[in-house]
Coordinates of C-alpha atoms in Angstrom, one line a residue:
M24 CA 61.0 -12.7 17.4
P25 CA 59.3 -11.6 14.2
A26 CA 61.9 -10.4 11.6
P27 CA 61.4 -6.6 10.8
A28 CA 59.6 -6.1 7.7
T29 CA 61.2 -5.4 4.3
Q30 CA 59.5 -1.9 4.1
F31 CA 61.2 -0.4 6.8
A32 CA 64.3 -2.5 7.8
T33 CA 66.3 0.8 7.8
P34 CA 65.1 4.6 8.8
D35 CA 66.3 5.6 5.3
R36 CA 63.0 4.0 4.1
F37 CA 61.1 7.1 5.6
H38 CA 60.6 9.5 2.8
P39 CA 61.3 13.3 2.9
A40 CA 58.1 15.4 3.9
D41 CA 56.0 16.6 1.1
G42 CA 57.8 19.9 -0.3
T43 CA 59.3 21.1 2.8
G44 CA 62.9 20.7 2.3
T45 CA 63.0 18.4 5.5
L46 CA 63.5 14.6 6.4
I47 CA 61.7 12.8 8.8
R48 CA 63.0 10.0 10.9
P49 CA 61.1 7.8 13.6
V50 CA 62.9 7.3 17.0
T51 CA 62.1 4.9 19.9
F52 CA 63.8 5.6 23.2
E53 CA 63.0 4.4 26.8
G54 CA 59.6 3.1 25.6
H55 CA 58.6 6.5 24.0
L56 CA 57.9 6.8 20.2
G57 CA 59.1 10.1 18.4
W58 CA 59.8 11.7 15.2
L59 CA 62.8 13.5 14.3
H60 CA 62.3 16.5 11.8
L61 CA 65.6 17.3 10.2
P62 CA 66.7 20.3 7.8
A63 CA 67.8 18.9 4.5
G64 CA 69.8 22.0 3.5
P65 CA 73.4 22.9 3.9
T66 CA 73.1 25.2 7.0
R67 CA 71.3 24.6 10.2
R68 CA 70.6 26.4 13.5
E69 CA 72.8 25.6 16.4
A70 CA 69.4 25.1 18.5
G71 CA 67.2 22.0 18.4
V72 CA 63.8 22.2 19.3
L73 CA 61.9 19.5 21.7
L74 CA 58.1 19.5 21.2
C75 CA 56.0 17.8 24.0
A76 CA 52.5 17.1 23.0
P77 CA 49.9 16.9 25.8
P78 CA 48.0 13.9 26.8
G79 CA 44.3 13.3 26.3
R80 CA 42.0 15.3 23.9
D81 CA 44.3 18.0 23.9
G82 CA 47.2 15.9 22.3
R83 CA 44.8 14.6 19.8
C84 CA 43.6 18.0 18.7
A85 CA 47.2 19.3 18.5
Y86 CA 48.8 16.1 17.2
R87 CA 48.7 17.2 13.4
P88 CA 49.2 20.9 14.1
L89 CA 52.4 20.1 16.2
R90 CA 53.4 18.0 13.2
T91 CA 53.1 21.0 10.8
L92 CA 55.1 23.1 13.3
A93 CA 58.0 20.8 13.4
E94 CA 58.1 20.7 9.6
H95 CA 58.2 24.5 9.4
L96 CA 60.8 24.5 12.4
A97 CA 63.1 22.2 10.3
S98 CA 62.5 23.8 7.1
A99 CA 63.9 27.0 8.8
G100 CA 67.2 25.2 9.9
F101 CA 66.0 23.8 13.5
P102 CA 66.3 20.0 14.1
T103 CA 63.1 19.1 16.0
L104 CA 62.1 16.3 18.0
R105 CA 58.2 15.6 18.8
F106 CA 57.2 12.7 20.9
D107 CA 54.7 10.9 22.8
L108 CA 54.8 10.6 26.6
L109 CA 54.5 7.1 28.2
G110 CA 50.9 6.2 28.5
V111 CA 50.3 8.4 25.5
G112 CA 49.8 7.8 21.8
D113 CA 51.9 5.1 20.5
S114 CA 54.4 5.0 23.4
L115 CA 54.6 2.2 25.8
D116 CA 52.4 2.1 29.1
P117 CA 53.8 2.6 32.5
D118 CA 54.2 -0.6 34.3
D119 CA 52.3 0.2 37.2
D120 CA 49.9 3.1 38.5
A121 CA 52.4 5.1 40.3
D122 CA 52.7 8.9 39.8
I123 CA 53.2 9.6 36.2
W124 CA 54.4 13.1 36.4
P125 CA 58.1 12.5 37.4
R126 CA 58.1 9.8 34.7
W127 CA 57.0 12.3 32.1
L128 CA 59.7 14.6 33.2
D129 CA 62.0 11.8 33.0
G130 CA 60.9 11.2 29.4
M131 CA 61.4 15.1 28.6
K132 CA 65.2 14.4 29.9
A133 CA 65.5 11.2 27.4
A134 CA 64.1 13.0 24.6
A135 CA 66.5 16.1 25.1
G136 CA 69.4 13.5 24.9
V137 CA 68.3 11.7 21.7
L138 CA 67.9 15.2 20.1
K139 CA 71.4 16.5 21.2
D140 CA 73.0 13.0 20.4
A141 CA 71.5 12.4 16.8
T142 CA 71.7 16.0 15.4
G143 CA 74.7 17.6 17.4
V144 CA 73.2 20.7 18.5
P145 CA 74.7 22.2 21.3
R146 CA 71.8 24.4 22.5
L147 CA 68.0 23.4 23.2
V148 CA 64.6 25.0 23.2
A149 CA 61.6 23.3 24.9
G150 CA 58.2 23.8 24.1
G151 CA 54.7 22.6 23.7
V152 CA 51.0 22.9 24.0
R153 CA 48.9 22.9 27.2
L154 CA 50.3 20.4 29.6
G155 CA 52.9 19.7 27.2
A156 CA 54.2 23.3 27.8
S157 CA 53.9 22.8 31.4
L158 CA 56.4 19.8 31.0
A159 CA 58.7 21.9 28.9
A160 CA 58.7 24.6 31.7
S161 CA 59.2 22.1 34.4
A162 CA 61.8 19.8 33.1
D163 CA 65.3 20.2 34.3
I164 CA 66.9 19.6 30.7
G165 CA 69.1 22.8 30.4
A166 CA 66.9 24.5 27.8
E167 CA 67.9 28.0 26.8
G168 CA 64.7 28.8 25.5
L169 CA 60.9 27.9 26.2
I170 CA 58.0 28.1 23.7
L171 CA 55.0 27.8 26.0
M172 CA 51.5 27.9 24.2
A173 CA 48.6 27.9 26.4
P174 CA 50.5 26.3 29.3
I175 CA 48.8 24.7 32.1
V176 CA 49.6 26.9 35.3
S177 CA 48.1 24.7 38.1
G178 CA 47.8 20.9 38.0
R179 CA 45.1 21.1 40.8
Q180 CA 43.3 23.5 38.1
W181 CA 43.6 21.0 35.3
L182 CA 42.5 18.1 37.2
E183 CA 39.3 20.3 38.0
E184 CA 38.9 20.7 34.1
L185 CA 38.9 17.2 33.7
E186 CA 36.8 16.3 36.5
L187 CA 34.2 19.0 35.0
A188 CA 34.5 17.2 31.6
A189 CA 33.9 13.7 33.2
A190 CA 31.1 14.9 35.6
A191 CA 33.2 13.4 38.3
E192 CA 34.2 14.9 41.9
G193 CA 37.4 14.2 44.0
F194 CA 40.9 13.7 42.8
E195 CA 40.7 9.8 42.8
T196 CA 41.0 7.9 39.6
I197 CA 40.1 10.2 36.8
E198 CA 38.7 9.4 33.2
A199 CA 38.0 12.2 30.9
E200 CA 37.9 12.4 27.1
G201 CA 39.8 9.0 26.7
L202 CA 42.5 9.9 29.3
C203 CA 42.8 7.7 32.5
L204 CA 44.9 8.6 35.6
S205 CA 45.5 6.7 38.4
A206 CA 45.1 8.2 42.1
A207 CA 48.7 8.3 42.7
S208 CA 49.1 10.3 39.0
A209 CA 46.3 12.6 40.1
A210 CA 47.8 13.3 43.2
G211 CA 51.2 14.2 41.8
L212 CA 49.8 16.4 38.9
A213 CA 48.0 18.3 41.7
G214 CA 51.2 19.3 43.3
F215 CA 52.9 21.4 40.3
D216 CA 52.2 25.2 40.1
L217 CA 54.4 27.2 37.4
T218 CA 53.7 30.4 39.1
R219 CA 56.2 29.0 41.7
S220 CA 58.7 27.6 39.0
T221 CA 62.5 28.7 39.7
A222 CA 63.1 28.0 36.0
T223 CA 65.6 30.3 34.5
P224 CA 66.0 30.0 30.7
A225 CA 67.6 32.8 28.8
R226 CA 64.5 33.5 26.8
A227 CA 60.9 32.4 26.6
L228 CA 57.8 32.8 24.3
V229 CA 54.6 32.6 26.3
V230 CA 51.4 32.4 24.2
A231 CA 48.8 33.2 26.8
Q232 CA 45.2 32.1 26.5
D233 CA 43.9 33.4 30.0
I234 CA 45.2 35.7 32.8
Q235 CA 46.9 32.7 34.6
A236 CA 49.1 31.8 31.7
A237 CA 50.2 35.6 31.6
G238 CA 51.3 35.1 35.1
V239 CA 53.9 32.3 33.8
A240 CA 55.3 35.0 31.9
E241 CA 55.7 37.3 34.9
R242 CA 57.1 34.5 36.9
L243 CA 59.5 33.8 34.2
A244 CA 60.8 37.3 34.0
S245 CA 61.1 37.8 37.7
N246 CA 63.6 34.8 37.3
G247 CA 65.5 37.0 35.0
C248 CA 64.2 35.5 31.7
S249 CA 63.8 37.7 28.6
V250 CA 60.1 37.1 27.8
E251 CA 57.9 37.8 25.0
M252 CA 54.2 37.3 25.7
L253 CA 51.4 36.9 23.0
D254 CA 47.7 36.7 22.7
F255 CA 46.7 33.3 21.4
P256 CA 44.4 34.0 18.4
G257 CA 42.9 30.6 17.1
Y258 CA 43.0 29.0 20.5
E259 CA 39.4 27.8 20.3
A260 CA 40.0 26.4 16.5
L261 CA 42.6 24.3 17.7
F262 CA 40.9 22.6 20.2
E263 CA 37.4 22.2 18.2
D264 CA 36.8 18.5 17.4
T265 CA 39.4 16.9 15.2
D266 CA 37.0 16.6 12.1
G267 CA 37.5 20.3 11.8
N268 CA 39.9 22.1 13.9
R269 CA 42.8 24.1 12.6
P270 CA 46.4 25.1 13.5
P271 CA 47.0 28.5 15.0
E272 CA 48.7 29.8 12.0
A273 CA 49.6 33.3 13.5
V274 CA 50.8 32.0 16.6
F275 CA 53.1 29.4 14.8
A276 CA 54.2 32.2 12.6
R277 CA 55.3 34.5 15.5
T278 CA 57.1 31.5 17.0
M279 CA 59.1 30.9 13.9
S280 CA 60.1 34.4 13.8
W281 CA 60.9 34.6 17.4
L282 CA 63.2 31.5 17.1
E283 CA 65.0 32.8 14.0
D284 CA 65.8 36.2 15.7
A285 CA 67.3 34.3 18.5
F286 CA 69.3 31.5 16.6
P287 CA 70.8 32.5 13.4
R288 CA 71.8 29.9 10.8
R289 CA 75.4 28.3 10.7
A290 CA 77.3 26.4 8.2
L291 CA 76.6 22.5 8.9
Q292 CA 80.5 22.0 10.0
E293 CA 80.0 24.6 12.7
V294 CA 76.9 22.8 14.2
G295 CA 78.0 19.4 13.9
G296 CA 76.8 16.3 11.7
L297 CA 74.0 14.2 12.1
N298 CA 74.7 11.0 14.2
F299 CA 72.3 8.1 13.2
S300 CA 74.3 5.6 15.1
A301 CA 72.2 7.1 18.0
V302 CA 68.9 6.4 16.3
H303 CA 68.1 2.7 16.2
I304 CA 65.6 1.0 13.8
P305 CA 62.3 2.3 15.3
V306 CA 60.9 -0.7 17.3
L307 CA 58.9 -0.9 20.5
H308 CA 58.5 -3.9 22.8
P309 CA 55.1 -3.8 24.5
P310 CA 54.5 -7.0 26.5
G311 CA 53.9 -10.2 24.3
A312 CA 54.6 -7.8 20.9
V313 CA 56.8 -6.2 18.9
E314 CA 56.1 -3.0 17.1
H315 CA 57.7 -1.7 13.9
L316 CA 57.0 1.8 12.5
V317 CA 56.2 1.7 9.0
H318 CA 56.0 4.0 6.1
F319 CA 54.5 2.9 2.7
G320 CA 52.7 3.9 -0.5
P321 CA 52.7 7.5 -1.1
G322 CA 53.6 8.7 2.4
L323 CA 51.3 6.7 4.7
S324 CA 52.7 6.1 8.1
G325 CA 51.6 3.6 10.8
V326 CA 52.6 0.9 13.4
L327 CA 52.8 -2.9 12.4
C328 CA 52.1 -4.9 15.6
L329 CA 53.3 -8.6 15.4
P330 CA 53.1 -11.2 18.0
D331 CA 56.4 -11.5 20.1
G332 CA 58.1 -15.2 19.6
A333 CA 54.8 -16.6 18.6
A334 CA 53.9 -17.7 14.9
S335 CA 51.1 -16.1 13.5
D336 CA 48.3 -17.9 11.6
G337 CA 48.3 -15.3 8.7
R338 CA 45.4 -13.2 10.5
A339 CA 45.7 -9.5 10.7
A340 CA 43.6 -6.5 11.9
L341 CA 43.9 -3.1 10.2
F342 CA 43.0 -0.2 12.7
C343 CA 41.4 3.0 11.0
N344 CA 41.3 6.7 12.2
T345 CA 38.5 7.8 14.0
S346 CA 37.3 11.0 12.4
G347 CA 40.5 13.3 12.3
E348 CA 42.1 11.8 15.3
P349 CA 45.6 10.2 15.0
R350 CA 46.0 6.5 14.6
A351 CA 46.1 5.5 18.5
G352 CA 42.5 6.3 18.6
V353 CA 40.2 7.7 21.3
G354 CA 41.5 6.7 24.6
R355 CA 44.2 4.6 22.6
F356 CA 41.8 1.9 21.9
A357 CA 43.5 1.1 18.7
V358 CA 46.9 0.8 20.4
T359 CA 45.4 -1.3 23.5
A360 CA 43.6 -3.6 21.1
A361 CA 46.4 -4.2 18.8
R362 CA 48.6 -5.1 21.8
T363 CA 45.9 -7.2 23.1
L364 CA 45.3 -9.3 19.6
A365 CA 49.2 -9.7 19.3
R366 CA 49.3 -11.6 22.7
R367 CA 46.7 -13.8 21.3
G368 CA 48.8 -14.3 18.1
I369 CA 47.1 -11.8 15.6
A370 CA 49.0 -9.3 13.9
S371 CA 47.7 -5.7 13.2
L372 CA 48.5 -2.5 11.4
R373 CA 47.4 0.8 12.9
F374 CA 47.9 3.7 10.3
D375 CA 46.7 6.9 9.4
F376 CA 44.8 7.8 6.4
A377 CA 46.5 10.5 4.1
G378 CA 46.5 13.9 5.6
L379 CA 45.9 12.8 9.1
G380 CA 48.4 11.9 12.0
D381 CA 51.6 11.2 10.7
S382 CA 50.8 10.5 7.0
E383 CA 51.8 13.0 4.3
G384 CA 49.2 14.7 2.3
G385 CA 47.0 17.9 2.6
D386 CA 44.7 18.4 5.4
C387 CA 41.7 16.1 5.1
D388 CA 39.0 18.0 3.2
H389 CA 36.1 16.2 5.0
V390 CA 36.2 13.2 7.2
Y391 CA 33.4 11.5 5.1
E392 CA 33.8 13.1 1.6
T393 CA 37.7 12.6 1.4
S394 CA 38.0 9.1 -0.3
R395 CA 40.0 6.4 1.6
R396 CA 40.1 3.7 -1.0
P397 CA 43.6 4.3 -2.0
D398 CA 44.9 4.5 1.6
F399 CA 43.2 0.9 2.2
D400 CA 44.4 -0.3 -1.1
E401 CA 48.1 0.6 0.2
A402 CA 47.4 -0.8 3.7
L403 CA 46.2 -4.1 2.3
A404 CA 49.1 -4.3 0.1
L405 CA 51.5 -3.9 2.8
L406 CA 49.9 -6.4 5.0
A407 CA 49.8 -9.0 2.0
S408 CA 53.5 -8.5 1.4
E409 CA 54.1 -9.2 4.9
G410 CA 52.4 -12.6 4.7
F411 CA 48.8 -11.6 6.0
P412 CA 46.2 -12.6 3.6
E413 CA 43.2 -12.4 5.7
V414 CA 42.3 -8.9 7.1
V415 CA 39.8 -7.6 9.4
A416 CA 39.2 -3.8 9.3
V417 CA 38.3 -2.2 12.7
A418 CA 37.0 1.3 12.9
A419 CA 34.8 3.7 14.6
G420 CA 32.9 6.7 13.4
P421 CA 33.8 8.1 10.0
G422 CA 36.8 5.4 9.9
A423 CA 33.9 2.8 10.1
Y424 CA 32.0 4.3 7.3
H425 CA 35.1 4.1 5.0
A426 CA 35.8 0.6 6.3
I427 CA 32.5 -0.7 5.2
Q428 CA 32.7 0.9 1.8
A429 CA 36.1 -0.8 1.4
L430 CA 34.7 -4.0 2.5
I431 CA 32.1 -3.8 0.0
D432 CA 34.3 -3.0 -2.7
D433 CA 37.4 -5.0 -1.9
P434 CA 37.2 -8.7 -1.4
R435 CA 40.8 -8.5 0.3
I436 CA 39.0 -7.4 3.4
G437 CA 37.2 -10.4 4.9
G438 CA 35.4 -8.5 7.5
V439 CA 34.7 -5.2 9.3
F440 CA 34.3 -4.7 13.0
A441 CA 32.6 -1.3 13.0
V442 CA 31.6 1.0 16.1
G443 CA 29.0 3.9 15.7
A444 CA 29.2 3.6 11.8
R445 CA 27.4 5.8 9.5
L446 CA 26.2 3.6 6.7
G447 CA 25.4 6.3 4.2
W448 CA 26.9 9.7 3.5
R449 CA 25.2 12.9 1.5
R450 CA 26.8 16.1 1.2
G451 CA 26.0 19.0 3.3
E452 CA 25.1 16.6 6.5
P453 CA 27.0 17.3 9.7
P454 CA 30.0 15.1 10.3
A455 CA 29.2 14.3 13.9
P456 CA 25.8 12.3 14.4
A457 CA 23.4 13.8 16.9
S458 CA 22.4 12.0 19.7
R459 CA 19.1 9.9 19.7
A460 CA 18.5 10.9 23.3
P461 CA 17.2 14.4 24.3
G462 CA 20.1 14.6 27.2
R463 CA 19.3 15.0 31.0
T464 CA 15.9 16.3 31.9
R465 CA 14.8 18.5 34.5
G466 CA 11.2 17.9 34.7
V467 CA 7.9 17.7 32.2
K468 CA 7.5 21.4 33.0
D469 CA 11.0 22.8 32.1
A470 CA 11.0 24.4 28.8
K471 CA 14.9 23.6 28.2
T472 CA 13.7 19.8 28.4
W473 CA 11.1 20.0 26.0
A474 CA 13.2 22.1 23.6
R475 CA 15.5 19.1 23.8
V476 CA 13.0 16.5 23.2
L477 CA 11.4 18.2 20.3
G478 CA 14.6 19.0 18.7
A479 CA 15.8 15.4 19.0
L480 CA 12.5 14.0 17.4
A481 CA 12.9 16.6 14.6
R482 CA 16.4 15.6 13.9
R483 CA 15.2 11.9 13.8
L484 CA 12.2 12.8 11.6
R485 CA 14.4 14.8 9.2
A486 CA 16.9 11.7 9.0
R487 CA 14.0 9.2 8.0
I488 CA 12.4 11.5 5.5
D489 CA 16.0 12.1 4.0
A490 CA 16.6 8.3 3.8
R491 CA 13.4 7.8 2.2
L492 CA 13.9 10.5 -0.3
H493 CA 17.5 8.6 -1.0
E494 CA 16.2 5.3 -1.1
A495 CA 18.5 4.3 -3.9
Q496 CA 21.5 4.6 -1.6
G497 CA 19.8 2.1 0.8
R498 CA 19.1 -0.3 -2.0
A499 CA 22.8 -0.3 -2.9
L500 CA 23.8 -0.5 0.9
R501 CA 21.7 -3.6 1.2
A502 CA 22.8 -5.2 -2.2
G503 CA 26.6 -4.7 -1.1
F504 CA 26.1 -6.2 2.3
A505 CA 24.3 -9.3 0.6
D506 CA 27.5 -9.4 -1.9
V507 CA 30.0 -9.6 0.9
S508 CA 27.7 -12.2 2.8
E509 CA 27.4 -14.3 -0.2
R510 CA 31.3 -14.3 -0.7
G511 CA 31.8 -15.5 2.8
G512 CA 32.8 -11.8 4.3
R513 CA 31.7 -10.8 7.7
A514 CA 30.5 -7.5 9.5
H515 CA 29.7 -6.7 13.1
L516 CA 27.9 -3.3 13.8
L517 CA 28.4 -2.2 17.3
V518 CA 26.3 0.8 18.6
G519 CA 24.8 2.3 21.5
P520 CA 21.0 2.9 22.2
D521 CA 21.4 6.6 22.0
D522 CA 23.7 6.8 19.1
A523 CA 22.0 8.5 16.0
S524 CA 23.6 6.0 14.0
L525 CA 21.2 3.3 15.3
D526 CA 18.5 5.3 13.7
E527 CA 20.3 5.1 10.2
L528 CA 20.7 1.3 10.6
E529 CA 17.0 0.7 11.3
I530 CA 16.0 3.0 8.5
Y531 CA 17.8 0.7 6.1
F532 CA 17.6 -2.5 7.9
G533 CA 14.7 -2.6 10.1
A534 CA 14.4 -2.7 14.2
R535 CA 17.9 -3.3 15.6
G536 CA 19.2 -4.1 12.1
R537 CA 17.3 -7.2 12.0
R538 CA 17.4 -7.6 8.1
L539 CA 21.2 -6.9 8.2
A540 CA 21.7 -9.6 11.0
D541 CA 19.7 -12.1 9.3
L542 CA 22.4 -12.4 6.5
P543 CA 25.1 -15.0 7.0
G544 CA 28.3 -13.6 8.6
M545 CA 26.4 -10.1 9.6
S546 CA 25.7 -9.4 13.2
V547 CA 24.3 -6.3 15.1
S548 CA 25.0 -5.6 18.9
V549 CA 23.2 -2.6 20.5
Q550 CA 25.1 -2.0 23.9
P551 CA 24.0 0.2 26.8
G552 CA 26.7 2.4 27.9
L553 CA 28.7 2.6 24.8
D554 CA 29.5 5.8 23.6
H555 CA 29.8 6.8 19.7
G556 CA 33.6 7.6 19.8
L557 CA 34.8 5.2 22.6
A558 CA 35.7 8.0 24.8
R559 CA 34.8 6.2 28.1
A560 CA 36.5 3.3 29.3
A561 CA 33.3 1.3 29.7
G562 CA 32.4 1.7 25.9
R563 CA 36.1 0.7 25.4
E564 CA 35.8 -2.5 27.3
V565 CA 32.7 -3.3 25.6
A566 CA 34.1 -2.8 22.0
M567 CA 37.5 -4.7 23.2
A568 CA 35.3 -7.9 24.4
E569 CA 33.2 -7.8 21.5
L570 CA 36.3 -7.4 18.8
L571 CA 37.9 -10.2 20.5
D572 CA 35.0 -12.4 20.2
F573 CA 34.5 -11.4 16.4
V574 CA 38.2 -12.2 15.4
G575 CA 38.0 -15.6 17.3
A576 CA 40.9 -14.3 19.9
D577 CA 39.1 -15.6 23.1

């Protein structure tokens, strides 16, 4: 088995969070990955907070905001653990397609035990957002308090939402926004209903986004719980796309004051000391791989995935964020790809750019305009120190844009596998590219159909005119790829036929990127069914096959 990397041989390598007066330690337990946020001062609260992120798109949108909330909680004296459910984020996959709901409830119990064992808190508050809130309310973990932010009340109703997003029918296997549920899991999830809950915590804060969530508050009150219910200002902004969503600051502020009123500070000796013998060096063991949590550079975090029991030949992949998504990627593509490569003898590092996911730094100002060169420099230095001189960067969307820029500038990157990549960026453009296709049509006489067609054509025409007006950018891009090719570097651009980034590729490099593909080491693949962000399983399968071919892992 590969030895732990020197950068993270002990949890003490993880730095304090910037300016918060807290400490952060990664933990792994029963296949889960979590993060402990710990007060650094002389007093603490007698209660710890367990935060459960929801699966799917909800969880990706809420990931960074929940990290922010955990830091605030720890600063106020509440030891806090947030974690990924099985099959979510960086946690391990369940070993079969059985009903996932009871396993998620078991994960809540395991997380509660880790929080209590590591911090010594005698009391527990459980909370979460959307389905994470539903799990907090459903888990039998002896929580004295609940923080339920926009809880999913009915599993059946939630599945119907997923079906609507996926344009599917029936509760068979469901795939929506990167979340895949087996038939058994869908059947199990359909059975829970918080309006029938018998939970009796002493107190609860319910942040209700609709009348159904308000019904949860009524049910808890009828069970003898002291309930405070709030509206949810900022709900829509929280679940905007991750390139611009924002935490619900008013809700978080009220959550803090509610907890502070309920659990006063205690002297450290009255609460119990920290017990890090209960927190092992953070390592996960997916099949055929071993994964170490890393913290490197000025507060960057990630996961180093190594082949288990097999000597590496020095090759490594570097997975970058897609837009503002956490490092696991949409549909966990980075996680699945990293573990697949490890089974073929190729190491990888998937990490968060500064200000995203678990990396420190202020919020990303703009997914394109925020420079990522310093982040690449630190990640490449880490891989080189671990004995991986040959690195291929793998990224989609805005991450692919930054990876291509890094490939052109830094010869330490031997190649880039880019999905749906923007090639150039000009201030003022929308972060998300429009589709080249006009969308589903209703007939040639339908006014909405013609509006979509004309709108799509106008956007493409504007893009082409704008590119001609900025031809200097195109010349620099062509020269950059030519330099990469001359030094022996490689690039593979994968794009869907309806992706607007194909327009840009053709503007700079001709039909289907022919002028780029003619360069040694360069290739272009236009694949039907490939969506821009890899939110669909079919697109991820295409990307996986082409990635394995690109790195020579077949």
